[in-house]
XYZ file of C-alpha atoms in Angstrom:
200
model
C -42.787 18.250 8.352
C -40.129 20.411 10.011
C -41.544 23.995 11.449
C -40.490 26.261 14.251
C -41.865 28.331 16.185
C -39.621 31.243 15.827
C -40.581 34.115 13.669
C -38.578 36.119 11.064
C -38.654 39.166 13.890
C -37.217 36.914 16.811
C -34.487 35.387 14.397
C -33.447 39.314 12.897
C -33.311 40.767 16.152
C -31.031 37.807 17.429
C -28.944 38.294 14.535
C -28.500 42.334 15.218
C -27.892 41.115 18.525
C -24.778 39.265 18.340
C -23.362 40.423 14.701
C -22.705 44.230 14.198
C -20.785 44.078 10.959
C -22.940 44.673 8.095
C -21.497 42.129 6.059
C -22.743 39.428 8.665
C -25.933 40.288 8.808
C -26.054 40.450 4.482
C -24.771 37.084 4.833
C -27.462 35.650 7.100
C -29.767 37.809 5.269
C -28.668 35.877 1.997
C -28.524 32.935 2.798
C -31.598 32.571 4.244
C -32.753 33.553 0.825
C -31.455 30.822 -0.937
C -32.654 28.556 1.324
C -36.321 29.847 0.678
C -35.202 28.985 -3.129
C -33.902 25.302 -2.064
C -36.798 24.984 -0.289
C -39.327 25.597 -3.200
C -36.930 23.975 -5.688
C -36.651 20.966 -3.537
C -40.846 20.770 -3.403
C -40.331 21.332 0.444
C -42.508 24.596 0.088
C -44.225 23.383 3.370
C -41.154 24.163 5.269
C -40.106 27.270 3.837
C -40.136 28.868 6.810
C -37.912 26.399 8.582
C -35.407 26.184 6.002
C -35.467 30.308 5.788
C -34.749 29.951 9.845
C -32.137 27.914 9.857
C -30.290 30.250 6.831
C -30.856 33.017 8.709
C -29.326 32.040 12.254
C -26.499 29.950 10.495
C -23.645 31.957 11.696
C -25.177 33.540 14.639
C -22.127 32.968 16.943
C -19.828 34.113 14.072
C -19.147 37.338 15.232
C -18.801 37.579 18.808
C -17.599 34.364 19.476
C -15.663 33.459 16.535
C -13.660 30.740 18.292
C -16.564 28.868 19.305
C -18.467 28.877 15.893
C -21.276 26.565 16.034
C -20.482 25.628 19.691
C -22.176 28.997 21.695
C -24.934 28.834 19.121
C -27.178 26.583 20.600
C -26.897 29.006 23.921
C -27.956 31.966 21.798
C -30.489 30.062 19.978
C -32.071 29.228 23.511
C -32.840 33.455 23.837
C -35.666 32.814 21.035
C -36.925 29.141 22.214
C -35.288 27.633 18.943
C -36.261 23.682 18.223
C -33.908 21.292 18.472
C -34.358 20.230 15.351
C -33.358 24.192 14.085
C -30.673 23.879 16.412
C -29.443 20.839 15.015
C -29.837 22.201 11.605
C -27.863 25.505 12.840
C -24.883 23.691 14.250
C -24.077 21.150 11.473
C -23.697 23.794 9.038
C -19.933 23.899 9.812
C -19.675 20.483 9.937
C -15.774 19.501 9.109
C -14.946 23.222 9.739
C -15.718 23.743 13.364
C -18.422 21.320 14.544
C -18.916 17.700 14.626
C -22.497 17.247 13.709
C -23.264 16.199 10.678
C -25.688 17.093 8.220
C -28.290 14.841 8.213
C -31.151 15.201 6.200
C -31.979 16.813 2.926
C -32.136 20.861 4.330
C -29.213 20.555 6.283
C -27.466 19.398 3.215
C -28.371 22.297 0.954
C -27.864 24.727 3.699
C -24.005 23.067 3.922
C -23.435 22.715 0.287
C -24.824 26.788 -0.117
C -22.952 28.383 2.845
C -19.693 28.982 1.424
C -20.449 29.317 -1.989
C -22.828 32.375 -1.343
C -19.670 34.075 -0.182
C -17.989 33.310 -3.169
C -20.364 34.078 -5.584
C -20.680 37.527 -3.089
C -16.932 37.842 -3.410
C -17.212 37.675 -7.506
C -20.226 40.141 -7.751
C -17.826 42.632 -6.187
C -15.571 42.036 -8.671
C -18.049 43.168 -11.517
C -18.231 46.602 -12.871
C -21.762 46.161 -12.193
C -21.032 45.058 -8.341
C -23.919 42.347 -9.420
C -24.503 38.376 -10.209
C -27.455 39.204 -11.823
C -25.429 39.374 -14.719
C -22.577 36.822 -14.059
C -22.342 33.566 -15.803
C -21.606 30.207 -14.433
C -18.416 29.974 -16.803
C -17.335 33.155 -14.719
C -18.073 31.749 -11.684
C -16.677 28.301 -12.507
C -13.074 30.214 -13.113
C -13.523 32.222 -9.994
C -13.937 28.957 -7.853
C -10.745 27.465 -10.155
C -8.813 30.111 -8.700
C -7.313 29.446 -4.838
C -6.457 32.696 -4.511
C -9.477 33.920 -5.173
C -11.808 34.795 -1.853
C -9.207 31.977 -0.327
C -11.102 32.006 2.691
C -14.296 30.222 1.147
C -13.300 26.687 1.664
C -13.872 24.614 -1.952
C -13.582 21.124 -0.377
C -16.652 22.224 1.675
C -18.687 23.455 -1.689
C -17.653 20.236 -3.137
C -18.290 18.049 -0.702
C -22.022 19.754 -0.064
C -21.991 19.117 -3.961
C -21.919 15.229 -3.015
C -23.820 14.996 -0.080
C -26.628 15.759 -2.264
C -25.930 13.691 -5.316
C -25.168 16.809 -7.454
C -22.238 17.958 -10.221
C -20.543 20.908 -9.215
C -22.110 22.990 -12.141
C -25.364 21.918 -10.954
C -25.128 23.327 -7.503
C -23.071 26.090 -8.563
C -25.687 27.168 -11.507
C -28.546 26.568 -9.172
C -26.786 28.628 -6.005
C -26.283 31.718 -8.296
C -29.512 31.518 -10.019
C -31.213 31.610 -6.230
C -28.569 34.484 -5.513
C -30.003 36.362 -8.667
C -33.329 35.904 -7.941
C -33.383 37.507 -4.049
C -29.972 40.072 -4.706
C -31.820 42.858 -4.892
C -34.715 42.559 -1.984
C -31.702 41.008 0.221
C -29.112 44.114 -0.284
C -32.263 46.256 0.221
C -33.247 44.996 3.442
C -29.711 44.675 4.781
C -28.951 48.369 4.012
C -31.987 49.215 5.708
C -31.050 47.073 8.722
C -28.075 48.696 8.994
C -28.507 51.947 8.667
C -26.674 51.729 5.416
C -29.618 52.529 3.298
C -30.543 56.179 1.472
């Protein structure tokens, strides 16, 4: 069973720490959501935690040190006594992007295949007169991912390719991505305005 050590506090604070932009730290904030989802989903419930982690600190580095994505990480990770094995986890994330570690087993995989698509499916919401994907459809989504131009800077090869590494369709990990992103939207915009002094 995979666990860390590091607690939601520790991995927040390190987050406010290196990303100042809002929409970072709604990123990490989502992601680490779905991951919770993938991790129930997946009947890895055990290691909720760990997979939470490891959606949470994902981009880390992003901000500050944008040209060494997934490279300084592992330095900043080292503030909060992060696990190899979350480090690992952490780094691989951008595998074919800007790192060359590769996902390896089942969590790293989901947190791959769900990275990039949680910015599209953030980048549609927007889009929606209800600025929601609580209400969007996956045909809606489906045509929004069709579309290049569309949020161009959320890399489709990636989403497809996380698609494969785990054995999925597209639809499937697209339906099951905005499903998680539905069922955490509202605690996760919540929490990030509150984190960042964005809230009423």
């Amino acid at each position: 069973m995979r666990e860390t050590k590091v607690t939601r506090q520790q991995a927040l604070e390190l987050l406010k720490k290196y990303n100042k932009e809002p929409f970072h730290v709604l990123h990490g904030l989502t992601v680490e959501a779905v991951m919770r989802w993938y991790a129930e989903e997946a009947g890895r419930g055990d290691e909720e935690h760990f997979w939470a982690m490891a959606g949470l600190l994902h981009d880390v580095d992003f901000e500050k040190y944008p040209e060494e994505h997934c490279k300084k990480a592992p330095e900043l990770l080292a503030e909060i006594g992060a696990e190899p094995e979350l480090v690992h986890a952490v780094v691989c994330h951008g595998y074919g992007l800007c790192s060359d570690v590769e996902p390896e087993d089942e969590m790293e995989k989901f947190l791959f295949a769900s990275d990039e698509l949680t910015g599209l499916i953030g980048a549609a919401a927007k889009m929606r007169p209800s600025k929601s994907c609580t209400d969007m459809e996956l045909s809606s989504l489906k045509k929004k991912f069709k579309d290049k131009r569309f949020a161009a800077g959320c890399s489709r090869d990636v989403i497809r390719t996380g698609a494969e590494r785990l054995g999925w369709s597209l639809d499937e990990l697209l339906e099951k991505t905005l499903e998680a992103m539905k069922a955490s939207e509202a605690a996760v915009n919540k929490e990030a305005a509150d984190l960042t002094g964005n809230g009423k």
